[in-house]
Short mmCIF file of N, CA and C in Angstrom, two decimals:
data_model
loop_
_atom_site.label_atom_id
_atom_site.label_comp_id
_atom_site.label_asym_id
_atom_site.label_seq_id
_atom_site.Cartn_x
_atom_site.Cartn_y
_atom_site.Cartn_z
N THR V 193 0.83 -1.20 0.01
CA THR V 193 -0.02 0.00 -0.01
C THR V 193 0.87 1.25 0.00
N LEU V 194 0.35 2.33 -0.56
CA LEU V 194 1.09 3.56 -0.65
C LEU V 194 0.80 4.51 0.49
N ALA V 195 0.05 4.06 1.49
CA ALA V 195 -0.30 4.92 2.62
C ALA V 195 0.98 5.37 3.31
N GLY V 196 0.98 6.64 3.74
CA GLY V 196 2.14 7.18 4.45
C GLY V 196 2.30 8.67 4.20
N TRP V 197 3.38 9.21 4.73
CA TRP V 197 3.68 10.63 4.56
C TRP V 197 4.63 10.80 3.39
N TYR V 198 4.40 11.84 2.60
CA TYR V 198 5.22 12.12 1.43
C TYR V 198 5.52 13.61 1.33
N ASN V 199 6.69 13.96 0.89
CA ASN V 199 7.04 15.33 0.56
C ASN V 199 6.84 15.45 -0.96
N ILE V 200 6.01 16.40 -1.37
CA ILE V 200 5.67 16.56 -2.77
C ILE V 200 6.03 18.00 -3.16
N THR V 201 6.83 18.13 -4.23
CA THR V 201 7.15 19.46 -4.77
C THR V 201 6.59 19.53 -6.18
N LEU V 202 5.80 20.56 -6.46
CA LEU V 202 5.25 20.77 -7.78
C LEU V 202 6.08 21.78 -8.53
N TYR V 203 6.35 21.54 -9.79
CA TYR V 203 7.22 22.39 -10.57
C TYR V 203 6.49 22.93 -11.80
N ARG V 204 6.85 24.14 -12.21
CA ARG V 204 6.35 24.70 -13.48
C ARG V 204 7.12 23.98 -14.60
N GLU V 205 6.65 24.19 -15.84
CA GLU V 205 7.29 23.55 -17.02
C GLU V 205 8.76 23.88 -17.10
N GLY V 206 9.13 25.11 -16.75
CA GLY V 206 10.54 25.54 -16.86
C GLY V 206 11.42 25.01 -15.74
N GLY V 207 10.85 24.29 -14.80
CA GLY V 207 11.62 23.73 -13.69
C GLY V 207 11.58 24.52 -12.40
N GLN V 208 10.86 25.70 -12.37
CA GLN V 208 10.75 26.47 -11.16
C GLN V 208 9.75 25.81 -10.23
N PRO V 209 10.09 25.64 -8.93
CA PRO V 209 9.12 25.03 -8.02
C PRO V 209 7.92 25.92 -7.82
N ILE V 210 6.75 25.32 -7.74
CA ILE V 210 5.53 26.07 -7.45
C ILE V 210 5.27 26.09 -5.95
N GLU V 211 5.31 24.88 -5.35
CA GLU V 211 4.97 24.74 -3.94
C GLU V 211 5.46 23.38 -3.48
N THR V 212 5.82 23.26 -2.19
CA THR V 212 6.20 21.97 -1.60
C THR V 212 5.17 21.66 -0.51
N TYR V 213 4.75 20.42 -0.47
CA TYR V 213 3.76 19.98 0.51
C TYR V 213 4.28 18.71 1.19
N ARG V 214 3.86 18.58 2.43
CA ARG V 214 4.03 17.29 3.14
C ARG V 214 2.60 16.74 3.28
N ILE V 215 2.34 15.64 2.63
CA ILE V 215 0.96 15.14 2.64
C ILE V 215 0.92 13.73 3.20
N HIS V 216 -0.23 13.35 3.72
CA HIS V 216 -0.47 12.01 4.19
C HIS V 216 -1.47 11.34 3.26
N VAL V 217 -1.06 10.25 2.64
CA VAL V 217 -1.95 9.50 1.75
C VAL V 217 -2.59 8.39 2.57
N ASP V 218 -3.94 8.44 2.63
CA ASP V 218 -4.61 7.45 3.40
C ASP V 218 -5.69 6.71 2.61
N GLY V 219 -5.87 7.06 1.37
CA GLY V 219 -6.88 6.43 0.56
C GLY V 219 -7.10 7.23 -0.72
N GLY V 220 -6.30 8.23 -0.89
CA GLY V 220 -6.35 8.96 -2.16
C GLY V 220 -7.03 10.32 -2.11
N SER V 221 -7.79 10.63 -1.07
CA SER V 221 -8.50 11.91 -1.06
C SER V 221 -7.56 13.11 -1.10
N THR V 222 -6.49 13.06 -0.32
CA THR V 222 -5.51 14.14 -0.35
C THR V 222 -4.83 14.22 -1.72
N THR V 223 -4.50 13.11 -2.26
CA THR V 223 -3.81 13.08 -3.54
C THR V 223 -4.68 13.74 -4.61
N ARG V 224 -5.99 13.49 -4.61
CA ARG V 224 -6.87 14.11 -5.59
C ARG V 224 -6.83 15.63 -5.46
N LEU V 225 -6.80 16.12 -4.24
CA LEU V 225 -6.74 17.58 -4.02
C LEU V 225 -5.45 18.14 -4.62
N ILE V 226 -4.33 17.47 -4.40
CA ILE V 226 -3.05 17.92 -4.91
C ILE V 226 -3.08 17.90 -6.42
N VAL V 227 -3.61 16.87 -7.02
CA VAL V 227 -3.68 16.81 -8.49
C VAL V 227 -4.50 17.97 -9.00
N ARG V 228 -5.61 18.26 -8.34
CA ARG V 228 -6.46 19.36 -8.79
C ARG V 228 -5.68 20.68 -8.68
N PHE V 229 -4.92 20.85 -7.59
CA PHE V 229 -4.12 22.05 -7.45
C PHE V 229 -3.07 22.15 -8.58
N PHE V 230 -2.42 21.03 -8.87
CA PHE V 230 -1.40 21.00 -9.91
C PHE V 230 -2.05 21.34 -11.25
N GLU V 231 -3.21 20.80 -11.53
CA GLU V 231 -3.88 21.10 -12.78
C GLU V 231 -4.18 22.61 -12.85
N ASN V 232 -4.65 23.16 -11.76
CA ASN V 232 -4.93 24.61 -11.74
C ASN V 232 -3.65 25.41 -11.98
N GLU V 233 -2.54 25.04 -11.38
CA GLU V 233 -1.29 25.74 -11.59
C GLU V 233 -0.84 25.59 -13.04
N THR V 234 -1.00 24.41 -13.58
CA THR V 234 -0.63 24.15 -14.98
C THR V 234 -1.44 25.10 -15.86
N LEU V 235 -2.72 25.20 -15.59
CA LEU V 235 -3.57 26.09 -16.38
C LEU V 235 -3.13 27.55 -16.21
N LYS V 236 -2.76 27.93 -15.01
CA LYS V 236 -2.29 29.30 -14.77
C LYS V 236 -1.07 29.59 -15.59
N VAL V 237 -0.12 28.65 -15.60
CA VAL V 237 1.09 28.83 -16.39
C VAL V 237 0.78 28.95 -17.86
N GLU V 238 -0.16 28.13 -18.35
CA GLU V 238 -0.56 28.14 -19.74
C GLU V 238 -1.21 29.51 -20.08
N VAL V 239 -2.07 30.01 -19.19
CA VAL V 239 -2.74 31.29 -19.40
C VAL V 239 -1.68 32.41 -19.44
N GLU V 240 -0.74 32.36 -18.54
CA GLU V 240 0.36 33.38 -18.55
C GLU V 240 1.10 33.36 -19.85
N ARG V 241 1.42 32.16 -20.36
CA ARG V 241 2.14 32.02 -21.62
C ARG V 241 1.31 32.59 -22.76
N LEU V 242 0.01 32.26 -22.79
CA LEU V 242 -0.85 32.74 -23.86
C LEU V 242 -0.98 34.26 -23.80
N ARG V 243 -1.09 34.80 -22.60
CA ARG V 243 -1.20 36.27 -22.47
C ARG V 243 0.07 36.93 -23.02
N SER V 244 1.20 36.33 -22.73
CA SER V 244 2.46 36.88 -23.21
C SER V 244 2.50 36.86 -24.74
N GLU V 245 2.06 35.72 -25.31
CA GLU V 245 2.01 35.62 -26.77
C GLU V 245 1.06 36.64 -27.35
N LEU V 246 -0.08 36.79 -26.71
CA LEU V 246 -1.05 37.77 -27.17
C LEU V 246 -0.51 39.17 -27.21
N GLU V 247 0.22 39.55 -26.16
CA GLU V 247 0.82 40.88 -26.12
C GLU V 247 1.81 41.04 -27.26
N ALA V 248 2.59 40.00 -27.55
CA ALA V 248 3.56 40.08 -28.64
C ALA V 248 2.81 40.23 -29.98
N HIS V 249 1.71 39.55 -30.14
CA HIS V 249 0.94 39.61 -31.40
C HIS V 249 0.19 40.93 -31.52
N LYS V 250 -0.17 41.51 -30.36
CA LYS V 250 -0.89 42.81 -30.42
C LYS V 250 -0.04 43.84 -31.12
N SER V 251 1.26 43.91 -30.82
CA SER V 251 2.11 44.88 -31.45
C SER V 251 2.24 44.59 -32.96
N GLU V 252 2.33 43.33 -33.31
CA GLU V 252 2.34 42.96 -34.74
C GLU V 252 1.07 43.39 -35.44
N ILE V 253 -0.06 43.15 -34.78
CA ILE V 253 -1.35 43.54 -35.37
C ILE V 253 -1.41 45.02 -35.56
N GLU V 254 -0.95 45.78 -34.56
CA GLU V 254 -0.99 47.22 -34.68
C GLU V 254 -0.11 47.71 -35.84
N GLU V 255 1.06 47.09 -36.01
CA GLU V 255 1.91 47.46 -37.14
C GLU V 255 1.22 47.16 -38.47
N LEU V 256 0.56 46.02 -38.56
CA LEU V 256 -0.17 45.65 -39.76
C LEU V 256 -1.30 46.63 -40.04
N ARG V 257 -2.00 47.07 -39.01
CA ARG V 257 -3.06 48.03 -39.16
C ARG V 257 -2.54 49.33 -39.73
N LYS V 258 -1.39 49.75 -39.21
CA LYS V 258 -0.77 51.00 -39.70
C LYS V 258 -0.39 50.85 -41.17
N THR V 259 0.15 49.69 -41.54
CA THR V 259 0.49 49.44 -42.94
C THR V 259 -0.74 49.46 -43.80
N VAL V 260 -1.81 48.81 -43.37
CA VAL V 260 -3.07 48.81 -44.14
C VAL V 260 -3.59 50.24 -44.30
N HIS V 261 -3.57 50.98 -43.22
CA HIS V 261 -4.06 52.39 -43.26
C HIS V 261 -3.24 53.19 -44.26
N SER V 262 -1.91 53.00 -44.20
CA SER V 262 -1.02 53.73 -45.12
C SER V 262 -1.31 53.35 -46.57
N LEU V 263 -1.52 52.07 -46.81
CA LEU V 263 -1.80 51.62 -48.16
C LEU V 263 -3.14 52.15 -48.67
N GLN V 264 -4.13 52.21 -47.75
CA GLN V 264 -5.47 52.76 -48.12
C GLN V 264 -5.35 54.24 -48.50
N GLU V 265 -4.51 54.94 -47.77
CA GLU V 265 -4.32 56.38 -48.10
C GLU V 265 -3.65 56.54 -49.44
N GLN V 266 -2.76 55.63 -49.77
CA GLN V 266 -2.06 55.74 -51.06
C GLN V 266 -2.99 55.44 -52.24
N LEU V 267 -4.04 54.67 -51.98
CA LEU V 267 -5.01 54.39 -53.06
C LEU V 267 -5.87 55.62 -53.26
#
C-alpha cells in the first residue's frame, strides 16, 4: 500500500518550483486535491504564456493596421 507521509514538490514547465507539501496519503482523497491544485497551476502557467504571446501579437497587429491604413491612403 502507498499509505504514508510524502514530501511533494510541484514544478512549473521551466523547472521552477511552485509549492512543496508534506501530505499524508490514506486512501487517495488528499492526492486528488493535490492533483487538482497541480492542474490549476498548470492552467495558470498556460494562461500566462498565452497572455504573453497575445501581447507580442498585439504589437504585430498594430503594425499591420498601420500598414493597411497607409496603403489605403495611397489608393
